[in-house]
């Protein structure tokens, strides 16, 4: 209606009177609650008491100290990957190759760390390994980024493809060149427990958690406080405005995807030097599909992401215990997340409809 | 001869969009066997009118009558079934399919496409109307004119009784326009009612049996078939020019006569454009002195916007552009901005601002990352807010706070914010693209006052506007754009309105590049 | 090396290729169908899984192979209808809904499997294979191509069938118009929402059928997450084949061969990690994209909801 906009401007419309609801409630809390209810119905359908299940999950994942610690460790990769996706989604680009970047980052750290700790003091060795993982992730993000910036190729599909390649490539590399000869399973050399990231004093949670929180807060600060973050956001909100203001070129899109890839790789390397210590050829947690929903739910807000990642980890850790105890497979978490996403999309649809009328 | 019932008639049709009345009580009648030309500038409400005839939108008030019966056109399919075929301004063919396949679209999916039969029928009709397009060709290999011919045939096949042509000449070469005109005449002779939308006066008079003029969403008048026969051509033109551009319709503002209020232009040439060509404009040549306002007039869509976008560095161009003696070609948008070039876009909500970001940040989009608002890359909130409140005060931007999302402001306030942004720093040349487009009277006045003020302060100014009165009220000299070329530069003076109007309408002007234009400034 | 190139080995490899390729081909044809109409269906994986479960459960319950495949088809179509409702009619984000459907279907099928089959791990009887007299006697090729359950042949013929439909009906034209210029289709009086919805439902049905084939004919079992990324391969296949169904056949067989070589080498006890072979098709795809980026052209309205009168 560009043409129609220019004629007799009628007086400005009065602001609609509407009950003020904090946006967080409508688009985050309501979908979660609805998903829990719908998931409860599924549980009831397969003959499990939903309340008992949720209570058990809470107890095992949150209230017991061991469960809580496991939950916190589980959060680490989710947080860093979430930060990676916030960078990309907020800039209007879809880095769905995040799993591949994670795998490559982890493999790089797994190949380097055991040797580096022999050659130099622990701190620089681990630091270098972590960074190398980030660099590997960046390189893995480059082809889709270049295709997007140069040819406008949809980065969703090229990203997914890079992830599929990464899964096989990592397995092949582990089996062919990086294999620990002493192990029966194809896996990389194991980083001795003492050579991994230290624990937060008094806990069984490694300092990777602190790092991950710093990454999320750092990304949040970057997106909200810095010039680079503002450029990213303008690109995501209105690419035409970015071009008009003179910074919307291909370089910006490349830097978004590369930064996102760096963080994706970092998530892998930190998990290796923190929790796992080695990479198995068959390791493929496919975190991407857990993190994408979390990031959507957080409305691309780093602080909300921390809460949501925590809640999701409770669900996963508690759900793992419930799997053996209450005989509900852990895949139930997938159902819940699926429901959350559907309700989230519905909430957005309704909000948009209300905004238009 | 006067047929009793028109095929299609509009009765007091009104259509509103949020904040805008696009069509205001329009009544028109379209007869069989006639070419009815609808004249009007962009923004006059032609597109809205067409989308209602095509069943894409529905009138808020009034009725569309077909054969005298009021009909609620509910969908494009409905309009087609009632005999109204439409050829839109933008091409409506699927580029990856062939001509024949495109012509077949719209048949239920389970049927077998009879490509050969359609191709045969197309060839036959094409020959009858003097068209030479192979039906087996893929559409993305055809020229725009050929695509349009295909669409005209399709619209005739589908509708058959009424053919709506929305700005069909805008993409055609002069020769293509002639061919189209001949084709319309042949079709009308076969009893089709043709609604020919254009903003070119000559075309309307050359091909129409009847002319109606739209202006500002209203019907500003018309010339019937009887008068067409009775009046000589120049008299007809004069009347239509009056309806389109003249003071016959009450003007929105009453600024002082241009010669009185215009500041004296300086002597130093600030902008020099020579032989500039791009996708939608060719061989543009003009210059602007410091303190001078150079108006660019023309009906919308004649290459003005691409030209100024190229000057700002947003789209590529060939040729020479000098700003204060420095070559601009090869420089990025940001570098040009840094050299003192400012471009106030007409697309305020589209590329000018980011609706969901606060006013304060929108005011700094083009200085993003620069000190003192960002230090080491980090935003200095206080400096940003202080800057915003100062600019907002100075430019009278009314908003609840500096942190209000700019999309929540009225059009006038957004425009003031844009001006505040572009006039910051040390500009040397400022380019306004339709600066008062869509604003209310008070904001129009304020914006025009600002344009004069900045010119007075010594800035070179380029003012693109489709409102002839505005260009004449503000400019020292006026360049007229038509089909991507600057067809003339006229010095502002008592006879300028007439001369610019004729150039805009595509009428020949003996002394286009006249000496008066040079002398006036 | 002798044993590697033996007739039995080659025949097994080719049979494996065909059997692994059919699900990919079916799902990719469906994806191609909906992408053509402008809807990017990221939920193929979930639709395949749901089809696999429905087919398996129905056949196990005595519905027979054809009943199972029909159930798989219907189940996929049901998810497709859900996607059409959310993404086409309501215009919700296609990526979010696609991921949600995949996650939900993966979770639900795993739960159902757990509830019904986790203790017994039932197995279907091997699908009866029919040998075409004469042709099946050809060495190597005969066993690989002409000794199958009839559905397999249908799967191999499906691309030709789709090509025929595209060529000989308006379907292909309407889909292409809905994907390239929805406003142009709308202006001819054909509903864009209806066309696209139908495309997504057909796409879902084909994905469901592909999953059903996996469970009912190829393996005879259902295990959670058994599709293992086949849905994403199908998306990639559809993208590369663009609007040509016959390219889906070729690409599907290529990917199928890579999957089959993996199994065959494992059986043969060869030391090369099968991952290398699995990876090759994707590497080739990325190389093609990087070298000839313009070939990745997709329908211009892909992923964008359509609303009349909006430009």
Coordinates of N, CA and C in Angstrom, one line a residue, chain A residues 186-333:
Chain A
X186 N 36.3 -46.5 19.4 CA 37.0 -45.4 18.7 C 36.8 -44.1 19.4
X187 N 37.8 -43.5 20.0 CA 37.7 -42.2 20.7 C 39.0 -41.6 20.7
X188 N 39.0 -40.2 21.0 CA 40.3 -39.5 21.1 C 41.0 -39.8 22.4
X189 N 42.3 -39.4 22.5 CA 43.0 -39.6 23.7 C 42.2 -38.9 24.8
X190 N 42.2 -39.5 26.0 CA 41.5 -38.9 27.1 C 42.3 -37.9 27.9
X191 N 41.7 -36.8 28.2 CA 42.3 -35.8 29.0 C 42.1 -36.2 30.4
X192 N 43.3 -36.4 31.1 CA 43.2 -36.8 32.5 C 42.3 -35.9 33.3
X193 N 41.6 -36.4 34.3 CA 40.7 -35.6 35.1 C 41.4 -34.4 35.7
X194 N 42.6 -34.6 36.1 CA 43.3 -33.5 36.7 C 43.7 -32.4 35.7
X195 N 43.7 -32.8 34.4 CA 44.0 -31.8 33.4 C 42.8 -31.1 32.8
X196 N 41.7 -31.3 33.3 CA 40.5 -30.7 32.8 C 40.2 -29.4 33.5
X197 N 39.2 -28.7 33.1 CA 38.8 -27.5 33.8 C 38.6 -27.7 35.2
X198 N 39.1 -26.9 36.1 CA 38.9 -27.2 37.6 C 37.4 -27.0 38.0
X199 N 37.1 -27.6 39.1 CA 35.8 -27.5 39.6 C 35.6 -26.2 40.3
X200 N 34.3 -25.7 40.3 CA 34.0 -24.6 41.2 C 34.1 -25.1 42.6
X201 N 34.9 -24.4 43.5 CA 35.2 -25.0 44.8 C 33.9 -25.4 45.5
X202 N 34.0 -26.6 46.1 CA 32.9 -27.1 46.9 C 31.8 -27.8 46.0
X203 N 32.0 -27.9 44.7 CA 31.0 -28.6 43.9 C 31.6 -29.6 43.0
X204 N 30.8 -30.2 42.2 CA 31.3 -31.1 41.1 C 31.0 -30.4 39.8
X205 N 30.8 -29.1 39.8 CA 30.5 -28.4 38.6 C 31.8 -27.7 38.1
X206 N 32.2 -27.9 36.9 CA 33.5 -27.3 36.4 C 33.3 -25.8 36.1
X207 N 34.4 -25.1 36.0 CA 34.3 -23.7 35.8 C 33.8 -23.3 34.4
X208 N 33.6 -24.3 33.6 CA 32.9 -24.1 32.3 C 31.6 -23.4 32.5
X209 N 30.9 -23.7 33.6 CA 29.6 -23.0 33.8 C 29.8 -21.5 33.9
X210 N 30.9 -21.1 34.7 CA 31.1 -19.7 34.8 C 31.4 -19.1 33.4
X211 N 32.3 -19.8 32.7 CA 32.6 -19.3 31.3 C 31.3 -19.2 30.5
X212 N 30.5 -20.2 30.5 CA 29.3 -20.2 29.7 C 28.4 -19.0 30.1
X213 N 28.2 -18.8 31.4 CA 27.4 -17.7 31.8 C 28.0 -16.4 31.3
X214 N 29.4 -16.3 31.4 CA 30.0 -15.1 30.9 C 29.8 -14.9 29.5
X215 N 29.8 -16.0 28.7 CA 29.6 -15.9 27.3 C 28.2 -15.3 27.0
X216 N 27.2 -15.9 27.7 CA 25.8 -15.5 27.5 C 25.7 -14.0 27.9
X217 N 26.2 -13.7 29.0 CA 26.1 -12.3 29.4 C 26.8 -11.4 28.5
X218 N 28.0 -11.8 28.0 CA 28.8 -11.0 27.1 C 28.1 -10.8 25.8
X219 N 27.5 -11.9 25.3 CA 26.7 -11.7 24.0 C 25.5 -10.8 24.3
X220 N 24.9 -11.0 25.4 CA 23.7 -10.1 25.7 C 24.2 -8.6 25.8
X221 N 25.3 -8.4 26.4 CA 25.8 -7.0 26.5 C 26.2 -6.5 25.1
X222 N 26.8 -7.4 24.3 CA 27.2 -7.0 23.0 C 26.0 -6.6 22.2
X223 N 25.0 -7.4 22.2 CA 23.8 -7.2 21.4 C 23.1 -5.9 21.9
X224 N 23.1 -5.7 23.2 CA 22.3 -4.5 23.6 C 23.1 -3.2 23.8
X225 N 24.5 -3.4 24.1 CA 25.2 -2.2 24.4 C 26.2 -1.7 23.4
X226 N 26.6 -2.5 22.5 CA 27.7 -2.1 21.6 C 27.2 -1.7 20.2
X227 N 28.2 -1.0 19.6 CA 27.9 -0.6 18.2 C 27.7 -1.8 17.3
X228 N 28.6 -2.8 17.4 CA 28.5 -4.0 16.6 C 27.2 -4.7 16.8
X229 N 26.8 -4.8 18.1 CA 25.5 -5.5 18.3 C 24.3 -4.7 17.7
X230 N 24.4 -3.4 17.8 CA 23.3 -2.6 17.2 C 23.3 -2.8 15.7
X231 N 24.5 -2.9 15.1 CA 24.5 -3.2 13.6 C 23.8 -4.5 13.3
X232 N 24.2 -5.5 14.1 CA 23.6 -6.9 13.9 C 22.0 -6.8 14.1
X233 N 21.6 -6.0 15.1 CA 20.2 -6.0 15.3 C 19.5 -5.2 14.2
X234 N 20.1 -4.1 13.7 CA 19.4 -3.4 12.6 C 19.3 -4.3 11.4
X235 N 20.4 -5.1 11.2 CA 20.4 -6.1 10.0 C 19.2 -7.0 10.2
X236 N 19.0 -7.5 11.4 CA 17.9 -8.4 11.6 C 16.5 -7.8 11.6
X237 N 16.4 -6.6 12.1 CA 15.1 -5.9 12.2 C 14.7 -5.3 10.8
X238 N 15.7 -4.8 10.1 CA 15.3 -4.1 8.9 C 16.6 -4.0 8.0
X239 N 16.8 -5.0 7.2 CA 18.0 -5.0 6.3 C 18.1 -3.8 5.4
X240 N 17.0 -3.3 5.0 CA 17.0 -2.1 4.1 C 17.6 -0.9 4.8
X241 N 17.2 -0.8 6.1 CA 17.7 0.3 6.8 C 19.2 0.2 7.0
X242 N 19.7 -1.0 7.2 CA 21.1 -1.2 7.4 C 21.9 -0.8 6.1
X243 N 21.3 -1.2 5.0 CA 21.9 -0.8 3.7 C 21.9 0.7 3.5
X244 N 20.7 1.3 3.8 CA 20.6 2.7 3.7 C 21.6 3.5 4.6
X245 N 21.8 3.0 5.8 CA 22.8 3.7 6.7 C 24.2 3.3 6.3
X246 N 24.4 2.4 5.4 CA 25.8 2.2 4.9 C 26.5 1.1 5.5
X247 N 25.9 0.2 6.2 CA 26.7 -0.9 6.8 C 26.0 -2.3 6.6
X248 N 25.1 -2.4 5.7 CA 24.4 -3.7 5.5 C 25.0 -4.6 4.5
X249 N 26.3 -4.5 4.2 CA 26.9 -5.2 3.1 C 27.1 -6.7 3.5
X250 N 27.7 -7.5 2.6 CA 27.9 -8.9 2.8 C 28.8 -9.2 4.0
X251 N 29.7 -8.2 4.3 CA 30.7 -8.4 5.3 C 30.0 -8.6 6.7
X252 N 28.9 -7.8 6.9 CA 28.2 -7.9 8.1 C 27.6 -9.2 8.3
X253 N 26.9 -9.7 7.3 CA 26.3 -11.0 7.4 C 27.3 -12.1 7.6
X254 N 28.5 -12.0 6.9 CA 29.6 -13.0 7.2 C 30.0 -12.9 8.6
X255 N 30.2 -11.7 9.2 CA 30.7 -11.6 10.5 C 29.7 -12.2 11.5
X256 N 28.4 -12.0 11.3 CA 27.4 -12.6 12.1 C 27.5 -14.1 12.2
X257 N 27.6 -14.7 11.0 CA 27.6 -16.2 10.9 C 28.9 -16.7 11.4
X258 N 30.0 -16.0 11.2 CA 31.3 -16.5 11.7 C 31.3 -16.4 13.2
X259 N 30.8 -15.3 13.8 CA 30.8 -15.2 15.2 C 30.0 -16.3 15.9
X260 N 28.8 -16.5 15.2 CA 27.9 -17.6 15.7 C 28.7 -18.9 15.6
X261 N 29.4 -19.1 14.5 CA 30.1 -20.4 14.4 C 31.2 -20.5 15.4
X262 N 31.9 -19.4 15.7 CA 32.9 -19.4 16.8 C 32.4 -19.9 18.1
X263 N 31.2 -19.3 18.5 CA 30.6 -19.7 19.7 C 30.2 -21.2 19.7
X264 N 29.7 -21.6 18.5 CA 29.3 -23.0 18.4 C 30.4 -23.9 18.6
X265 N 31.6 -23.6 18.0 CA 32.8 -24.4 18.2 C 33.2 -24.4 19.7
X266 N 33.2 -23.2 20.3 CA 33.6 -23.0 21.6 C 32.8 -23.9 22.6
X267 N 31.5 -24.0 22.3 CA 30.6 -24.9 23.1 C 31.2 -26.3 23.1
X268 N 31.6 -26.8 21.9 CA 32.2 -28.1 21.9 C 33.5 -28.2 22.6
X269 N 34.4 -27.3 22.4 CA 35.7 -27.4 23.1 C 35.5 -27.3 24.6
X270 N 34.7 -26.4 25.0 CA 34.5 -26.3 26.5 C 33.9 -27.5 27.1
X271 N 33.0 -28.1 26.4 CA 32.4 -29.4 27.0 C 33.5 -30.5 27.0
X272 N 34.4 -30.5 26.0 CA 35.4 -31.5 26.0 C 36.4 -31.3 27.2
X273 N 36.9 -30.1 27.3 CA 38.0 -29.8 28.3 C 37.3 -29.7 29.7
X274 N 36.0 -29.6 29.8 CA 35.4 -29.5 31.1 C 34.8 -30.9 31.5
X275 N 33.8 -31.3 30.8 CA 33.1 -32.5 31.3 C 33.5 -33.8 30.7
X276 N 33.7 -33.9 29.4 CA 33.9 -35.2 28.8 C 35.3 -35.7 28.8
X277 N 36.3 -34.8 28.4 CA 37.7 -35.2 28.4 C 38.1 -36.0 27.2
X278 N 37.2 -36.5 26.4 CA 37.5 -37.2 25.2 C 36.3 -37.1 24.3
X279 N 36.6 -37.4 23.0 CA 35.5 -37.4 22.1 C 35.3 -38.8 21.5
X280 N 34.1 -39.3 21.6 CA 33.9 -40.6 21.0 C 33.4 -40.4 19.6
X281 N 33.7 -41.4 18.7 CA 33.3 -41.3 17.3 C 31.8 -41.2 17.2
X282 N 31.1 -41.8 18.1 CA 29.7 -41.9 17.9 C 29.0 -40.7 18.6
X283 N 29.7 -39.8 19.2 CA 29.1 -38.7 20.0 C 28.4 -37.8 19.1
X284 N 27.1 -37.6 19.3 CA 26.3 -36.6 18.5 C 25.1 -36.3 19.2
X285 N 25.2 -35.3 20.2 CA 24.0 -35.1 21.0 C 22.9 -34.3 20.3
X286 N 23.2 -33.7 19.1 CA 22.2 -32.9 18.4 C 21.5 -31.9 19.3
X287 N 22.4 -31.1 20.0 CA 21.9 -30.1 20.9 C 21.0 -29.0 20.2
X288 N 21.4 -28.8 18.9 CA 20.8 -27.8 18.1 C 19.3 -27.7 18.3
X289 N 18.7 -28.9 18.2 CA 17.2 -28.9 18.2 C 16.6 -28.7 19.6
X290 N 17.5 -28.8 20.6 CA 17.0 -28.4 21.9 C 17.2 -26.9 22.1
X291 N 18.3 -26.4 21.6 CA 18.6 -25.0 21.9 C 17.8 -24.1 21.0
X292 N 17.5 -24.4 19.8 CA 16.7 -23.6 18.9 C 15.4 -23.2 19.6
X293 N 14.6 -24.1 20.1 CA 13.4 -23.7 20.8 C 13.7 -22.8 22.0
X294 N 14.7 -23.1 22.8 CA 15.0 -22.3 24.0 C 15.3 -20.9 23.6
X295 N 16.0 -20.7 22.5 CA 16.4 -19.4 22.0 C 15.1 -18.6 21.6
X296 N 14.2 -19.3 20.8 CA 13.0 -18.7 20.4 C 12.2 -18.3 21.7
X297 N 12.1 -19.2 22.6 CA 11.3 -18.9 23.8 C 11.9 -17.7 24.6
X298 N 13.2 -17.6 24.5 CA 13.8 -16.5 25.3 C 13.6 -15.1 24.6
X299 N 13.0 -15.1 23.5 CA 12.9 -13.9 22.7 C 14.2 -13.3 22.4
X300 N 15.2 -14.2 22.2 CA 16.6 -13.8 21.9 C 17.2 -12.9 23.0
X301 N 16.7 -13.1 24.2 CA 17.2 -12.4 25.3 C 18.1 -13.3 26.1
X302 N 19.4 -12.9 26.4 CA 20.4 -13.7 27.0 C 20.0 -14.1 28.4
X303 N 19.4 -13.1 29.2 CA 19.0 -13.4 30.6 C 17.9 -14.4 30.6
X304 N 16.9 -14.3 29.8 CA 15.9 -15.2 29.7 C 16.4 -16.6 29.3
X305 N 17.4 -16.6 28.5 CA 18.0 -17.9 28.0 C 18.6 -18.7 29.2
X306 N 19.2 -17.9 30.1 CA 19.8 -18.7 31.2 C 18.7 -19.4 32.0
X307 N 17.6 -18.7 32.3 CA 16.6 -19.3 33.1 C 16.0 -20.5 32.3
X308 N 15.8 -20.3 31.0 CA 15.2 -21.4 30.2 C 16.1 -22.6 30.1
X309 N 17.4 -22.3 29.9 CA 18.4 -23.4 29.8 C 18.4 -24.2 31.1
X310 N 18.3 -23.5 32.2 CA 18.3 -24.2 33.5 C 17.0 -25.1 33.6
X311 N 15.9 -24.5 33.2 CA 14.6 -25.3 33.3 C 14.7 -26.5 32.4
X312 N 15.3 -26.3 31.2 CA 15.3 -27.5 30.3 C 16.3 -28.5 30.8
X313 N 17.4 -28.1 31.5 CA 18.3 -29.1 32.0 C 17.7 -29.9 33.1
X314 N 16.9 -29.2 34.0 CA 16.2 -29.9 35.0 C 15.4 -31.0 34.4
X315 N 14.7 -30.6 33.4 CA 13.8 -31.5 32.7 C 14.6 -32.7 32.2
X316 N 15.7 -32.4 31.6 CA 16.5 -33.5 30.9 C 17.1 -34.4 32.0
X317 N 17.7 -33.8 33.0 CA 18.3 -34.6 34.0 C 17.3 -35.4 34.8
X318 N 16.3 -34.7 35.3 CA 15.2 -35.3 36.0 C 14.5 -36.4 35.1
X319 N 14.3 -36.1 33.9 CA 13.7 -37.0 33.0 C 14.5 -38.3 32.8
X320 N 15.8 -38.1 32.8 CA 16.7 -39.3 32.7 C 16.5 -40.2 33.8
X321 N 16.4 -39.7 35.0 CA 16.1 -40.5 36.2 C 14.7 -41.1 36.1
X322 N 13.8 -40.3 35.7 CA 12.4 -40.8 35.6 C 12.3 -41.9 34.6
X323 N 13.1 -41.9 33.6 CA 13.1 -42.9 32.6 C 13.2 -44.3 33.2
X324 N 14.2 -44.4 34.1 CA 14.4 -45.8 34.7 C 13.4 -46.0 35.8
X325 N 13.0 -45.0 36.5 CA 12.2 -45.2 37.7 C 10.7 -45.3 37.4
X326 N 10.2 -44.3 36.6 CA 8.8 -44.3 36.3 C 8.5 -44.9 34.9
X327 N 9.5 -45.4 34.2 CA 9.3 -46.1 32.9 C 8.6 -45.1 31.9
X328 N 9.1 -43.9 31.9 CA 8.7 -43.0 30.8 C 10.0 -42.6 30.1
X329 N 10.1 -43.0 28.8 CA 11.3 -42.8 28.1 C 11.7 -41.3 28.0
X330 N 13.0 -41.0 27.9 CA 13.4 -39.6 28.0 C 12.9 -38.8 26.8
X331 N 12.5 -39.5 25.7 CA 12.0 -38.9 24.6 C 10.8 -38.0 24.9
X332 N 10.2 -38.2 26.1 CA 9.1 -37.4 26.5 C 9.5 -35.9 26.4
X333 N 10.7 -35.6 26.8 CA 11.2 -34.2 26.7 C 11.0 -33.6 25.3

